[in-house]
Amino acid sequence: AGLMGMPPAGDDAARYARLAAQLGDEDFETREHAAAELRKIGAKALPAAIDAAARSNDLELRTRAAALIRALMPESAESKAS
């Protein structure tokens, strides 16, 4: 993972992007698992969620990414304030 305020390292960024893309997967369990994993990752997953929401036309992905972004934003703001 990257330093605070820095983008995640390549491997982590690729994993986060894959998980974010899975928010729009056809399989419900895959979508749920991806959302849970991204929530566990926390604020470091925000760039991937934002990018996925911005690039996708898939309503499910965009809705799940938006909910994730809203859930993670307070954590991100708090970590910057500390």
mmCIF file of N, CA, C and O in Angstrom:
data_model
loop_
_atom_site.group_PDB
_atom_site.id
_atom_site.type_symbol
_atom_site.label_atom_id
_atom_site.label_comp_id
_atom_site.label_asym_id
_atom_site.label_seq_id
_atom_site.Cartn_x
_atom_site.Cartn_y
_atom_site.Cartn_z
ATOM 1 N N ALA A 1 0.845 -1.191 0.000
ATOM 2 C CA ALA A 1 0.000 0.000 0.000
ATOM 3 C C ALA A 1 0.885 1.248 0.000
ATOM 4 O O ALA A 1 1.991 1.211 0.504
ATOM 5 N N GLY A 2 0.353 2.314 -0.536
ATOM 6 C CA GLY A 2 1.112 3.552 -0.603
ATOM 7 C C GLY A 2 1.095 4.293 0.719
ATOM 8 O O GLY A 2 0.383 3.930 1.654
ATOM 9 N N LEU A 3 1.900 5.319 0.802
ATOM 10 C CA LEU A 3 1.904 6.158 1.987
ATOM 11 C C LEU A 3 0.601 6.940 2.037
ATOM 12 O O LEU A 3 -0.086 7.094 1.032
ATOM 13 N N MET A 4 0.268 7.452 3.224
ATOM 14 C CA MET A 4 -0.978 8.216 3.334
ATOM 15 C C MET A 4 -0.986 9.357 2.328
ATOM 16 O O MET A 4 -0.007 10.076 2.200
ATOM 17 N N GLY A 5 -2.084 9.480 1.620
ATOM 18 C CA GLY A 5 -2.209 10.547 0.642
ATOM 19 C C GLY A 5 -1.586 10.218 -0.703
ATOM 20 O O GLY A 5 -1.731 10.948 -1.659
ATOM 21 N N MET A 6 -0.876 9.087 -0.768
ATOM 22 C CA MET A 6 -0.246 8.667 -2.017
ATOM 23 C C MET A 6 -1.072 7.540 -2.627
ATOM 24 O O MET A 6 -1.719 6.792 -1.918
ATOM 25 N N PRO A 7 -1.055 7.391 -3.949
ATOM 26 C CA PRO A 7 -1.776 6.279 -4.557
ATOM 27 C C PRO A 7 -1.163 4.957 -4.108
ATOM 28 O O PRO A 7 0.020 4.901 -3.780
ATOM 29 N N PRO A 8 -1.968 3.886 -4.068
ATOM 30 C CA PRO A 8 -1.429 2.595 -3.667
ATOM 31 C C PRO A 8 -0.390 2.094 -4.664
ATOM 32 O O PRO A 8 -0.381 2.503 -5.821
ATOM 33 N N ALA A 9 0.468 1.202 -4.192
ATOM 34 C CA ALA A 9 1.481 0.583 -5.058
ATOM 35 C C ALA A 9 0.790 -0.186 -6.172
ATOM 36 O O ALA A 9 -0.384 -0.530 -6.068
ATOM 37 N N GLY A 10 1.524 -0.489 -7.248
ATOM 38 C CA GLY A 10 0.962 -1.124 -8.426
ATOM 39 C C GLY A 10 0.125 -2.359 -8.165
ATOM 40 O O GLY A 10 -0.981 -2.473 -8.666
ATOM 41 N N ASP A 11 0.647 -3.312 -7.382
ATOM 42 C CA ASP A 11 -0.093 -4.543 -7.124
ATOM 43 C C ASP A 11 -1.390 -4.266 -6.383
ATOM 44 O O ASP A 11 -2.433 -4.819 -6.707
ATOM 45 N N ASP A 12 -1.313 -3.409 -5.361
ATOM 46 C CA ASP A 12 -2.513 -3.068 -4.609
ATOM 47 C C ASP A 12 -3.511 -2.330 -5.489
ATOM 48 O O ASP A 12 -4.710 -2.618 -5.458
ATOM 49 N N ALA A 13 -3.028 -1.379 -6.272
ATOM 50 C CA ALA A 13 -3.918 -0.608 -7.147
ATOM 51 C C ALA A 13 -4.638 -1.531 -8.123
ATOM 52 O O ALA A 13 -5.840 -1.373 -8.362
ATOM 53 N N ALA A 14 -3.923 -2.511 -8.671
ATOM 54 C CA ALA A 14 -4.538 -3.454 -9.613
ATOM 55 C C ALA A 14 -5.592 -4.299 -8.900
ATOM 56 O O ALA A 14 -6.669 -4.547 -9.451
ATOM 57 N N ARG A 15 -5.293 -4.727 -7.675
ATOM 58 C CA ARG A 15 -6.260 -5.528 -6.903
ATOM 59 C C ARG A 15 -7.505 -4.691 -6.607
ATOM 60 O O ARG A 15 -8.634 -5.154 -6.752
ATOM 61 N N TYR A 16 -7.318 -3.460 -6.177
ATOM 62 C CA TYR A 16 -8.452 -2.592 -5.866
ATOM 63 C C TYR A 16 -9.296 -2.335 -7.112
ATOM 64 O O TYR A 16 -10.521 -2.312 -7.048
ATOM 65 N N ALA A 17 -8.640 -2.138 -8.255
ATOM 66 C CA ALA A 17 -9.365 -1.910 -9.510
ATOM 67 C C ALA A 17 -10.176 -3.144 -9.897
ATOM 68 O O ALA A 17 -11.314 -3.024 -10.358
ATOM 69 N N ARG A 18 -9.581 -4.341 -9.717
ATOM 70 C CA ARG A 18 -10.320 -5.584 -10.015
ATOM 71 C C ARG A 18 -11.534 -5.701 -9.116
ATOM 72 O O ARG A 18 -12.627 -6.041 -9.568
ATOM 73 N N LEU A 19 -11.355 -5.431 -7.831
ATOM 74 C CA LEU A 19 -12.479 -5.513 -6.897
ATOM 75 C C LEU A 19 -13.556 -4.490 -7.259
ATOM 76 O O LEU A 19 -14.751 -4.800 -7.230
ATOM 77 N N ALA A 20 -13.140 -3.282 -7.599
ATOM 78 C CA ALA A 20 -14.109 -2.242 -7.967
ATOM 79 C C ALA A 20 -14.890 -2.654 -9.214
ATOM 80 O O ALA A 20 -16.107 -2.459 -9.287
ATOM 81 N N ALA A 21 -14.217 -3.255 -10.186
ATOM 82 C CA ALA A 21 -14.900 -3.719 -11.393
ATOM 83 C C ALA A 21 -15.907 -4.814 -11.058
ATOM 84 O O ALA A 21 -16.965 -4.921 -11.690
ATOM 85 N N GLN A 22 -15.596 -5.623 -10.046
ATOM 86 C CA GLN A 22 -16.490 -6.716 -9.655
ATOM 87 C C GLN A 22 -17.770 -6.211 -8.986
ATOM 88 O O GLN A 22 -18.718 -6.977 -8.819
ATOM 89 N N LEU A 23 -17.827 -4.936 -8.637
ATOM 90 C CA LEU A 23 -19.051 -4.376 -8.066
ATOM 91 C C LEU A 23 -20.202 -4.460 -9.065
ATOM 92 O O LEU A 23 -21.368 -4.402 -8.681
ATOM 93 N N GLY A 24 -19.884 -4.605 -10.349
ATOM 94 C CA GLY A 24 -20.903 -4.725 -11.385
ATOM 95 C C GLY A 24 -21.002 -6.131 -11.957
ATOM 96 O O GLY A 24 -21.633 -6.328 -12.989
ATOM 97 N N ASP A 25 -20.396 -7.109 -11.301
ATOM 98 C CA ASP A 25 -20.407 -8.487 -11.801
ATOM 99 C C ASP A 25 -21.837 -9.029 -11.881
ATOM 100 O O ASP A 25 -22.717 -8.599 -11.135
ATOM 101 N N GLU A 26 -22.065 -9.965 -12.801
ATOM 102 C CA GLU A 26 -23.396 -10.571 -12.950
ATOM 103 C C GLU A 26 -23.788 -11.382 -11.723
ATOM 104 O O GLU A 26 -24.966 -11.515 -11.414
ATOM 105 N N ASP A 27 -22.792 -11.926 -11.011
ATOM 106 C CA ASP A 27 -23.050 -12.781 -9.862
ATOM 107 C C ASP A 27 -23.177 -11.953 -8.578
ATOM 108 O O ASP A 27 -22.260 -11.202 -8.216
ATOM 109 N N PHE A 28 -24.299 -12.105 -7.878
ATOM 110 C CA PHE A 28 -24.571 -11.341 -6.665
ATOM 111 C C PHE A 28 -23.493 -11.560 -5.613
ATOM 112 O O PHE A 28 -23.008 -10.604 -4.998
ATOM 113 N N GLU A 29 -23.099 -12.817 -5.384
ATOM 114 C CA GLU A 29 -22.087 -13.119 -4.369
ATOM 115 C C GLU A 29 -20.754 -12.437 -4.692
ATOM 116 O O GLU A 29 -20.062 -11.964 -3.793
ATOM 117 N N THR A 30 -20.394 -12.401 -5.967
ATOM 118 C CA THR A 30 -19.156 -11.723 -6.380
ATOM 119 C C THR A 30 -19.239 -10.236 -6.059
ATOM 120 O O THR A 30 -18.287 -9.649 -5.535
ATOM 121 N N ARG A 31 -20.388 -9.626 -6.355
ATOM 122 C CA ARG A 31 -20.576 -8.191 -6.055
ATOM 123 C C ARG A 31 -20.479 -7.934 -4.553
ATOM 124 O O ARG A 31 -19.818 -6.999 -4.116
ATOM 125 N N GLU A 32 -21.143 -8.786 -3.770
ATOM 126 C CA GLU A 32 -21.133 -8.620 -2.317
ATOM 127 C C GLU A 32 -19.725 -8.791 -1.746
ATOM 128 O O GLU A 32 -19.306 -8.035 -0.876
ATOM 129 N N HIS A 33 -19.013 -9.804 -2.234
ATOM 130 C CA HIS A 33 -17.647 -10.049 -1.768
ATOM 131 C C HIS A 33 -16.743 -8.858 -2.098
ATOM 132 O O HIS A 33 -15.962 -8.410 -1.256
ATOM 133 N N ALA A 34 -16.855 -8.351 -3.315
ATOM 134 C CA ALA A 34 -16.029 -7.207 -3.720
ATOM 135 C C ALA A 34 -16.317 -5.997 -2.838
ATOM 136 O O ALA A 34 -15.387 -5.318 -2.381
ATOM 137 N N ALA A 35 -17.591 -5.732 -2.577
ATOM 138 C CA ALA A 35 -17.956 -4.593 -1.731
ATOM 139 C C ALA A 35 -17.390 -4.762 -0.323
ATOM 140 O O ALA A 35 -16.844 -3.813 0.255
ATOM 141 N N ALA A 36 -17.491 -5.965 0.223
ATOM 142 C CA ALA A 36 -16.978 -6.225 1.570
ATOM 143 C C ALA A 36 -15.461 -6.049 1.618
ATOM 144 O O ALA A 36 -14.927 -5.449 2.560
ATOM 145 N N GLU A 37 -14.778 -6.562 0.612
ATOM 146 C CA GLU A 37 -13.309 -6.436 0.577
ATOM 147 C C GLU A 37 -12.891 -4.971 0.470
ATOM 148 O O GLU A 37 -11.966 -4.538 1.154
ATOM 149 N N LEU A 38 -13.565 -4.223 -0.374
ATOM 150 C CA LEU A 38 -13.213 -2.806 -0.541
ATOM 151 C C LEU A 38 -13.477 -2.026 0.743
ATOM 152 O O LEU A 38 -12.702 -1.144 1.107
ATOM 153 N N ARG A 39 -14.545 -2.370 1.458
ATOM 154 C CA ARG A 39 -14.818 -1.702 2.736
ATOM 155 C C ARG A 39 -13.712 -2.008 3.745
ATOM 156 O O ARG A 39 -13.303 -1.140 4.502
ATOM 157 N N LYS A 40 -13.242 -3.266 3.752
ATOM 158 C CA LYS A 40 -12.148 -3.653 4.663
ATOM 159 C C LYS A 40 -10.869 -2.883 4.327
ATOM 160 O O LYS A 40 -10.136 -2.484 5.225
ATOM 161 N N ILE A 41 -10.615 -2.704 3.044
ATOM 162 C CA ILE A 41 -9.412 -1.982 2.609
ATOM 163 C C ILE A 41 -9.478 -0.530 3.078
ATOM 164 O O ILE A 41 -8.485 0.045 3.483
ATOM 165 N N GLY A 42 -10.657 0.037 3.008
ATOM 166 C CA GLY A 42 -10.854 1.396 3.519
ATOM 167 C C GLY A 42 -10.512 2.466 2.498
ATOM 168 O O GLY A 42 -10.645 2.281 1.289
ATOM 169 N N ALA A 43 -10.032 3.583 3.009
ATOM 170 C CA ALA A 43 -9.808 4.780 2.192
ATOM 171 C C ALA A 43 -8.835 4.540 1.038
ATOM 172 O O ALA A 43 -8.920 5.215 0.018
ATOM 173 N N LYS A 44 -7.917 3.587 1.189
ATOM 174 C CA LYS A 44 -6.965 3.306 0.103
ATOM 175 C C LYS A 44 -7.686 2.822 -1.153
ATOM 176 O O LYS A 44 -7.136 2.905 -2.251
ATOM 177 N N ALA A 45 -8.918 2.321 -1.001
ATOM 178 C CA ALA A 45 -9.683 1.817 -2.144
ATOM 179 C C ALA A 45 -10.484 2.917 -2.845
ATOM 180 O O ALA A 45 -11.050 2.686 -3.914
ATOM 181 N N LEU A 46 -10.519 4.101 -2.263
ATOM 182 C CA LEU A 46 -11.316 5.189 -2.852
ATOM 183 C C LEU A 46 -10.967 5.503 -4.305
ATOM 184 O O LEU A 46 -11.881 5.612 -5.131
ATOM 185 N N PRO A 47 -9.697 5.657 -4.672
ATOM 186 C CA PRO A 47 -9.406 5.979 -6.071
ATOM 187 C C PRO A 47 -9.966 4.935 -7.056
ATOM 188 O O PRO A 47 -10.496 5.292 -8.101
ATOM 189 N N ALA A 48 -9.890 3.661 -6.691
ATOM 190 C CA ALA A 48 -10.406 2.610 -7.574
ATOM 191 C C ALA A 48 -11.919 2.691 -7.676
ATOM 192 O O ALA A 48 -12.483 2.541 -8.772
ATOM 193 N N ALA A 49 -12.594 2.950 -6.568
ATOM 194 C CA ALA A 49 -14.051 3.056 -6.579
ATOM 195 C C ALA A 49 -14.504 4.266 -7.396
ATOM 196 O O ALA A 49 -15.442 4.182 -8.190
ATOM 197 N N ILE A 50 -13.819 5.377 -7.216
ATOM 198 C CA ILE A 50 -14.165 6.598 -7.954
ATOM 199 C C ILE A 50 -13.934 6.389 -9.450
ATOM 200 O O ILE A 50 -14.781 6.737 -10.278
ATOM 201 N N ASP A 51 -12.809 5.782 -9.794
ATOM 202 C CA ASP A 51 -12.492 5.530 -11.199
ATOM 203 C C ASP A 51 -13.506 4.579 -11.831
ATOM 204 O O ASP A 51 -13.986 4.821 -12.942
ATOM 205 N N ALA A 52 -13.853 3.516 -11.112
ATOM 206 C CA ALA A 52 -14.818 2.549 -11.645
ATOM 207 C C ALA A 52 -16.177 3.213 -11.876
ATOM 208 O O ALA A 52 -16.815 2.998 -12.909
ATOM 209 N N ALA A 53 -16.598 4.024 -10.930
ATOM 210 C CA ALA A 53 -17.893 4.712 -11.069
ATOM 211 C C ALA A 53 -17.871 5.683 -12.245
ATOM 212 O O ALA A 53 -18.851 5.805 -12.980
ATOM 213 N N ALA A 54 -16.751 6.368 -12.431
ATOM 214 C CA ALA A 54 -16.647 7.361 -13.499
ATOM 215 C C ALA A 54 -16.591 6.711 -14.882
ATOM 216 O O ALA A 54 -17.113 7.267 -15.852
ATOM 217 N N ARG A 55 -15.966 5.546 -14.985
ATOM 218 C CA ARG A 55 -15.753 4.917 -16.288
ATOM 219 C C ARG A 55 -16.876 3.990 -16.736
ATOM 220 O O ARG A 55 -16.978 3.675 -17.912
ATOM 221 N N SER A 56 -17.692 3.530 -15.785
ATOM 222 C CA SER A 56 -18.677 2.503 -16.116
ATOM 223 C C SER A 56 -20.049 3.082 -16.452
ATOM 224 O O SER A 56 -20.464 4.081 -15.868
ATOM 225 N N ASN A 57 -20.733 2.413 -17.361
ATOM 226 C CA ASN A 57 -22.126 2.744 -17.652
ATOM 227 C C ASN A 57 -23.069 1.793 -16.921
ATOM 228 O O ASN A 57 -24.277 1.901 -17.051
ATOM 229 N N ASP A 58 -22.494 0.835 -16.178
ATOM 230 C CA ASP A 58 -23.277 -0.171 -15.470
ATOM 231 C C ASP A 58 -23.899 0.444 -14.218
ATOM 232 O O ASP A 58 -23.193 0.904 -13.332
ATOM 233 N N LEU A 59 -25.240 0.454 -14.157
ATOM 234 C CA LEU A 59 -25.940 1.085 -13.037
ATOM 235 C C LEU A 59 -25.611 0.403 -11.715
ATOM 236 O O LEU A 59 -25.412 1.073 -10.695
ATOM 237 N N GLU A 60 -25.545 -0.920 -11.705
ATOM 238 C CA GLU A 60 -25.232 -1.652 -10.469
ATOM 239 C C GLU A 60 -23.858 -1.244 -9.946
ATOM 240 O O GLU A 60 -23.692 -0.952 -8.764
ATOM 241 N N LEU A 61 -22.871 -1.240 -10.822
ATOM 242 C CA LEU A 61 -21.515 -0.870 -10.417
ATOM 243 C C LEU A 61 -21.493 0.560 -9.890
ATOM 244 O O LEU A 61 -20.933 0.834 -8.828
ATOM 245 N N ARG A 62 -22.110 1.458 -10.618
ATOM 246 C CA ARG A 62 -22.096 2.869 -10.208
ATOM 247 C C ARG A 62 -22.793 3.072 -8.866
ATOM 248 O O ARG A 62 -22.330 3.837 -8.027
ATOM 249 N N THR A 63 -23.911 2.369 -8.661
ATOM 250 C CA THR A 63 -24.653 2.489 -7.402
ATOM 251 C C THR A 63 -23.838 1.953 -6.238
ATOM 252 O O THR A 63 -23.722 2.591 -5.185
ATOM 253 N N ARG A 64 -23.243 0.772 -6.427
ATOM 254 C CA ARG A 64 -22.433 0.173 -5.366
ATOM 255 C C ARG A 64 -21.172 1.011 -5.107
ATOM 256 O O ARG A 64 -20.768 1.191 -3.958
ATOM 257 N N ALA A 65 -20.544 1.499 -6.155
ATOM 258 C CA ALA A 65 -19.342 2.322 -5.983
ATOM 259 C C ALA A 65 -19.694 3.619 -5.243
ATOM 260 O O ALA A 65 -18.955 4.048 -4.356
ATOM 261 N N ALA A 66 -20.814 4.232 -5.585
ATOM 262 C CA ALA A 66 -21.230 5.471 -4.922
ATOM 263 C C ALA A 66 -21.483 5.231 -3.433
ATOM 264 O O ALA A 66 -21.065 6.037 -2.589
ATOM 265 N N ALA A 67 -22.132 4.115 -3.097
ATOM 266 C CA ALA A 67 -22.379 3.789 -1.693
ATOM 267 C C ALA A 67 -21.056 3.562 -0.958
ATOM 268 O O ALA A 67 -20.876 4.008 0.182
ATOM 269 N N LEU A 68 -20.136 2.890 -1.613
ATOM 270 C CA LEU A 68 -18.825 2.632 -1.022
ATOM 271 C C LEU A 68 -18.064 3.944 -0.805
ATOM 272 O O LEU A 68 -17.487 4.171 0.262
ATOM 273 N N ILE A 69 -18.095 4.802 -1.787
ATOM 274 C CA ILE A 69 -17.409 6.097 -1.690
ATOM 275 C C ILE A 69 -17.981 6.893 -0.518
ATOM 276 O O ILE A 69 -17.232 7.437 0.304
ATOM 277 N N ARG A 70 -19.318 6.942 -0.400
ATOM 278 C CA ARG A 70 -19.949 7.660 0.712
ATOM 279 C C ARG A 70 -19.532 7.052 2.044
ATOM 280 O O ARG A 70 -19.267 7.768 3.013
ATOM 281 N N ALA A 71 -19.467 5.720 2.103
ATOM 282 C CA ALA A 71 -19.109 5.040 3.353
ATOM 283 C C ALA A 71 -17.654 5.300 3.738
ATOM 284 O O ALA A 71 -17.333 5.390 4.920
ATOM 285 N N LEU A 72 -16.778 5.419 2.750
ATOM 286 C CA LEU A 72 -15.352 5.557 3.030
ATOM 287 C C LEU A 72 -14.892 7.005 3.175
ATOM 288 O O LEU A 72 -13.836 7.250 3.754
ATOM 289 N N MET A 73 -15.649 7.949 2.667
ATOM 290 C CA MET A 73 -15.212 9.344 2.712
ATOM 291 C C MET A 73 -14.956 9.855 4.125
ATOM 292 O O MET A 73 -13.934 10.480 4.357
ATOM 293 N N PRO A 74 -15.834 9.608 5.115
ATOM 294 C CA PRO A 74 -15.539 10.112 6.456
ATOM 295 C C PRO A 74 -14.220 9.548 6.995
ATOM 296 O O PRO A 74 -13.442 10.261 7.610
ATOM 297 N N GLU A 75 -13.939 8.273 6.725
ATOM 298 C CA GLU A 75 -12.687 7.657 7.158
ATOM 299 C C GLU A 75 -11.503 8.388 6.526
ATOM 300 O O GLU A 75 -10.517 8.673 7.183
ATOM 301 N N SER A 76 -11.630 8.709 5.256
ATOM 302 C CA SER A 76 -10.555 9.406 4.550
ATOM 303 C C SER A 76 -10.344 10.798 5.141
ATOM 304 O O SER A 76 -9.226 11.215 5.374
ATOM 305 N N ALA A 77 -11.427 11.509 5.408
ATOM 306 C CA ALA A 77 -11.323 12.852 5.962
ATOM 307 C C ALA A 77 -10.724 12.825 7.356
ATOM 308 O O ALA A 77 -9.904 13.662 7.716
ATOM 309 N N GLU A 78 -11.103 11.818 8.166
ATOM 310 C CA GLU A 78 -10.575 11.709 9.519
ATOM 311 C C GLU A 78 -9.082 11.401 9.499
ATOM 312 O O GLU A 78 -8.326 11.940 10.281
ATOM 313 N N SER A 79 -8.659 10.524 8.576
ATOM 314 C CA SER A 79 -7.242 10.155 8.544
ATOM 315 C C SER A 79 -6.371 11.343 8.141
ATOM 316 O O SER A 79 -5.250 11.469 8.576
ATOM 317 N N LYS A 80 -6.891 12.238 7.318
ATOM 318 C CA LYS A 80 -6.135 13.419 6.910
ATOM 319 C C LYS A 80 -6.066 14.434 8.041
ATOM 320 O O LYS A 80 -5.126 15.187 8.156
ATOM 321 N N ALA A 81 -7.106 14.455 8.898
ATOM 322 C CA ALA A 81 -7.153 15.421 9.994
ATOM 323 C C ALA A 81 -6.212 15.020 11.125
ATOM 324 O O ALA A 81 -5.825 15.853 11.930
ATOM 325 N N SER A 82 -5.846 13.747 11.218
ATOM 326 C CA SER A 82 -4.983 13.292 12.330
ATOM 327 C C SER A 82 -3.548 13.644 12.071
ATOM 328 O O SER A 82 -3.039 13.598 11.036
#
